PDB file of C-alpha atoms in Angstrom:
ATOM      1  CA  MET A  91      79.320 134.832  76.329  1.00  0.00           C
ATOM      2  CA  SER A  92      80.649 131.552  75.030  1.00  0.00           C
ATOM      3  CA  TYR A  93      84.059 130.980  73.518  1.00  0.00           C
ATOM      4  CA  PRO A  94      84.810 128.413  70.843  1.00  0.00           C
ATOM      5  CA  ALA A  95      86.760 125.393  72.063  1.00  0.00           C
ATOM      6  CA  THR A  96      90.279 125.217  70.736  1.00  0.00           C
ATOM      7  CA  GLY A  97      92.604 122.270  70.618  1.00  0.00           C
ATOM      8  CA  ALA A  98      95.469 124.267  72.162  1.00  0.00           C
ATOM      9  CA  GLY A  99      93.451 125.230  75.230  1.00  0.00           C
ATOM     10  CA  GLY A 100      92.486 121.620  75.843  1.00  0.00           C
ATOM     11  CA  ALA A 101      96.072 120.478  75.482  1.00  0.00           C
ATOM     12  CA  ASN A 102      97.267 123.193  77.873  1.00  0.00           C
ATOM     13  CA  LEU A 103      94.667 122.188  80.439  1.00  0.00           C
ATOM     14  CA  ALA A 104      95.636 118.528  80.073  1.00  0.00           C
ATOM     15  CA  ASP A 105      99.320 119.437  80.495  1.00  0.00           C
ATOM     16  CA  ILE A 106      98.576 121.490  83.588  1.00  0.00           C
ATOM     17  CA  LEU A 107      96.462 118.721  85.082  1.00  0.00           C
ATOM     18  CA  GLU A 108      99.181 116.151  84.344  1.00  0.00           C
ATOM     19  CA  ARG A 109     101.796 118.355  86.018  1.00  0.00           C
ATOM     20  CA  VAL A 110      99.584 118.948  89.070  1.00  0.00           C
ATOM     21  CA  LEU A 111      98.814 115.263  89.505  1.00  0.00           C
ATOM     22  CA  ASP A 112     102.452 114.293  88.925  1.00  0.00           C
ATOM     23  CA  ARG A 113     103.981 116.776  91.358  1.00  0.00           C
ATOM     24  CA  GLY A 114     101.068 117.425  93.657  1.00  0.00           C
ATOM     25  CA  VAL A 115      99.669 120.677  94.984  1.00  0.00           C
ATOM     26  CA  VAL A 116      99.141 121.521  98.636  1.00  0.00           C
ATOM     27  CA  ILE A 117      96.674 124.217  99.647  1.00  0.00           C
ATOM     28  CA  VAL A 118      96.709 125.239 103.299  1.00  0.00           C
ATOM     29  CA  GLY A 119      94.494 127.715 105.068  1.00  0.00           C
ATOM     30  CA  ASP A 120      93.259 128.573 108.532  1.00  0.00           C
ATOM     31  CA  ILE A 121      90.097 130.408 109.451  1.00  0.00           C
ATOM     32  CA  ARG A 122      89.845 131.869 112.935  1.00  0.00           C
ATOM     33  CA  ILE A 123      86.871 133.660 114.413  1.00  0.00           C
ATOM     34  CA  ASN A 124      87.606 135.762 117.507  1.00  0.00           C
ATOM     35  CA  LEU A 125      85.371 137.907 119.659  1.00  0.00           C
ATOM     36  CA  LEU A 126      87.091 140.320 122.068  1.00  0.00           C
ATOM     37  CA  ASP A 127      90.351 138.338 121.801  1.00  0.00           C
ATOM     38  CA  ILE A 128      88.534 135.086 122.634  1.00  0.00           C
ATOM     39  CA  GLU A 129      88.915 132.430 119.992  1.00  0.00           C
ATOM     40  CA  LEU A 130      85.472 131.073 119.198  1.00  0.00           C
ATOM     41  CA  LEU A 131      86.198 128.898 116.186  1.00  0.00           C
ATOM     42  CA  THR A 132      89.216 127.628 114.294  1.00  0.00           C
ATOM     43  CA  ILE A 133      88.937 125.781 111.021  1.00  0.00           C
ATOM     44  CA  LYS A 134      92.099 124.319 109.533  1.00  0.00           C
ATOM     45  CA  LEU A 135      91.906 123.472 105.865  1.00  0.00           C
ATOM     46  CA  ARG A 136      94.432 121.164 104.243  1.00  0.00           C
ATOM     47  CA  LEU A 137      93.935 120.122 100.641  1.00  0.00           C
ATOM     48  CA  ILE A 138      96.315 117.950  98.665  1.00  0.00           C
ATOM     49  CA  VAL A 139      95.729 117.354  94.980  1.00  0.00           C
ATOM     50  CA  ALA A 140      97.952 114.601  93.579  1.00  0.00           C
ATOM     51  CA  SER A 141      97.818 111.319  91.728  1.00  0.00           C
ATOM     52  CA  VAL A 142      97.467 108.139  93.759  1.00  0.00           C
ATOM     53  CA  GLU A 143     101.049 107.167  92.930  1.00  0.00           C
ATOM     54  CA  ARG A 144     102.394 110.541  94.034  1.00  0.00           C
ATOM     55  CA  ALA A 145     100.314 110.483  97.211  1.00  0.00           C
ATOM     56  CA  GLU A 146     101.713 107.038  98.067  1.00  0.00           C
ATOM     57  CA  GLU A 147     105.247 108.353  97.490  1.00  0.00           C
ATOM     58  CA  MET A 148     104.468 111.084 100.039  1.00  0.00           C
ATOM     59  CA  GLY A 149     103.257 108.460 102.513  1.00  0.00           C
ATOM     60  CA  ILE A 150      99.558 109.224 102.111  1.00  0.00           C
ATOM     61  CA  ASP A 151      97.465 106.082 101.746  1.00  0.00           C
ATOM     62  CA  TRP A 152      94.498 106.497 104.114  1.00  0.00           C
ATOM     63  CA  TRP A 153      92.074 105.130 101.511  1.00  0.00           C
ATOM     64  CA  ARG A 154      93.622 101.656 101.923  1.00  0.00           C
ATOM     65  CA  ASP A 155      92.329 101.442 105.517  1.00  0.00           C
ATOM     66  CA  ASP A 156      88.952 103.092 104.959  1.00  0.00           C
ATOM     67  CA  PRO A 157      86.251 100.355 104.792  1.00  0.00           C
ATOM     68  CA  SER A 158      84.002 102.558 102.672  1.00  0.00           C
ATOM     69  CA  LEU A 159      86.722 102.922 100.015  1.00  0.00           C
ATOM     70  CA  SER A 160      88.629  99.633 100.153  1.00  0.00           C
ATOM     71  CA  ALA A 161      87.252  96.100  99.809  1.00  0.00           C
ATOM     72  CA  GLY A 162      90.297  94.733 101.655  1.00  0.00           C
ATOM     73  CA  ALA A 163      89.747  97.097 104.576  1.00  0.00           C
ATOM     74  CA  ARG A 164      86.058  96.142 104.670  1.00  0.00           C
ATOM     75  CA  ARG A 165      86.969  92.426 104.775  1.00  0.00           C
ATOM     76  CA  ARG A 166      89.433  93.082 107.614  1.00  0.00           C
ATOM     77  CA  GLU A 167      86.789  95.026 109.523  1.00  0.00           C
ATOM     78  CA  LEU A 168      84.211  92.243 109.066  1.00  0.00           C
ATOM     79  CA  ALA A 169      86.742  89.620 110.197  1.00  0.00           C
ATOM     80  CA  ARG A 170      87.558  91.708 113.293  1.00  0.00           C
ATOM     81  CA  GLU A 171      83.862  92.126 114.094  1.00  0.00           C
ATOM     82  CA  ASP A 172      83.357  88.366 113.651  1.00  0.00           C
ATOM     83  CA  ARG A 173      86.235  87.607 116.062  1.00  0.00           C
ATOM     84  CA  GLU A 174      84.781  90.054 118.598  1.00  0.00           C
ATOM     85  CA  GLN A 175      81.339  88.429 118.315  1.00  0.00           C
ATOM     86  CA  ARG A 176      82.818  84.951 118.867  1.00  0.00           C
ATOM     87  CA  GLU A 177      84.780  86.205 121.880  1.00  0.00           C
ATOM     88  CA  LEU A 178      81.656  87.825 123.345  1.00  0.00           C
ATOM     89  CA  ALA A 179      79.648  84.617 122.819  1.00  0.00           C
ATOM     90  CA  ARG A 180      82.384  82.571 124.534  1.00  0.00           C
ATOM     91  CA  GLU A 181      82.570  85.016 127.453  1.00  0.00           C
ATOM     92  CA  ASN A 182      78.765  85.046 127.716  1.00  0.00           C
ATOM     93  CA  ALA A 183      78.670  81.224 127.891  1.00  0.00           C
ATOM     94  CA  GLU A 184      81.350  81.202 130.614  1.00  0.00           C
ATOM     95  CA  LEU A 185      79.449  83.780 132.651  1.00  0.00           C
ATOM     96  CA  ARG A 186      76.204  81.803 132.312  1.00  0.00           C
ATOM     97  CA  GLU A 187      77.995  78.686 133.581  1.00  0.00           C
ATOM     98  CA  ARG A 188      79.388  80.595 136.570  1.00  0.00           C
ATOM     99  CA  ILE A 189      75.953  82.054 137.360  1.00  0.00           C
ATOM    100  CA  ALA A 190      74.366  78.593 137.170  1.00  0.00           C
ATOM    101  CA  ALA A 191      77.053  77.187 139.498  1.00  0.00           C
ATOM    102  CA  LEU A 192      76.575  80.044 141.973  1.00  0.00           C
ATOM    103  CA  GLU A 193      72.796  79.689 141.884  1.00  0.00           C
ATOM    104  CA  GLY A 194      73.137  75.921 142.460  1.00  0.00           C
ATOM    105  CA  ARG A 195      75.414  76.574 145.425  1.00  0.00           C
ATOM    106  CA  ARG A 196      72.999  79.186 146.806  1.00  0.00           C
ATOM    107  CA  ASP A 197      70.114  76.738 146.500  1.00  0.00           C
ATOM    108  CA  ALA A 198      72.163  74.064 148.290  1.00  0.00           C
ATOM    109  CA  LEU A 199      72.946  76.508 151.114  1.00  0.00           C
ATOM    110  CA  GLU A 200      69.289  77.467 151.426  1.00  0.00           C
ATOM    111  CA  ASP A 201      68.277  73.796 151.582  1.00  0.00           C
ATOM    112  CA  GLY A 202      70.899  73.160 154.266  1.00  0.00           C
ATOM    113  CA  LYS A 203      72.751  70.590 152.188  1.00  0.00           C
ATOM    114  CA  GLU A 204      75.940  72.650 152.221  1.00  0.00           C
ATOM    115  CA  GLU A 205      77.569  74.804 154.866  1.00  0.00           C
ATOM    116  CA  ALA A 206      78.759  78.309 154.202  1.00  0.00           C
ATOM    117  CA  PRO A 207      82.552  78.759 154.223  1.00  0.00           C
TER     118      PRO A 207
END
């Protein structure tokens, strides 16, 4: 059965939504599955419905640091990855130089040009 849309119902819904987003709503629930007094599974549900401004007032701003949601966070992650790559390349070059020096010393010892310490 369908009901005709009324202006008052839409306004009430808009008012309710505005109030919810302005004040925020927290829904909390736990689901536990036990078998013979042995806990097999626990699911904790936490749902917060609020506007971005209200969430920030409550100290919730995880989307700012999520690279999939924030361009700034993605840029920071790419810059960090770039620094790590440069550091790995530098370390790799140093290790190659040390290996070459050790191999040269080994070859000199084998040829008898240098004495072992």
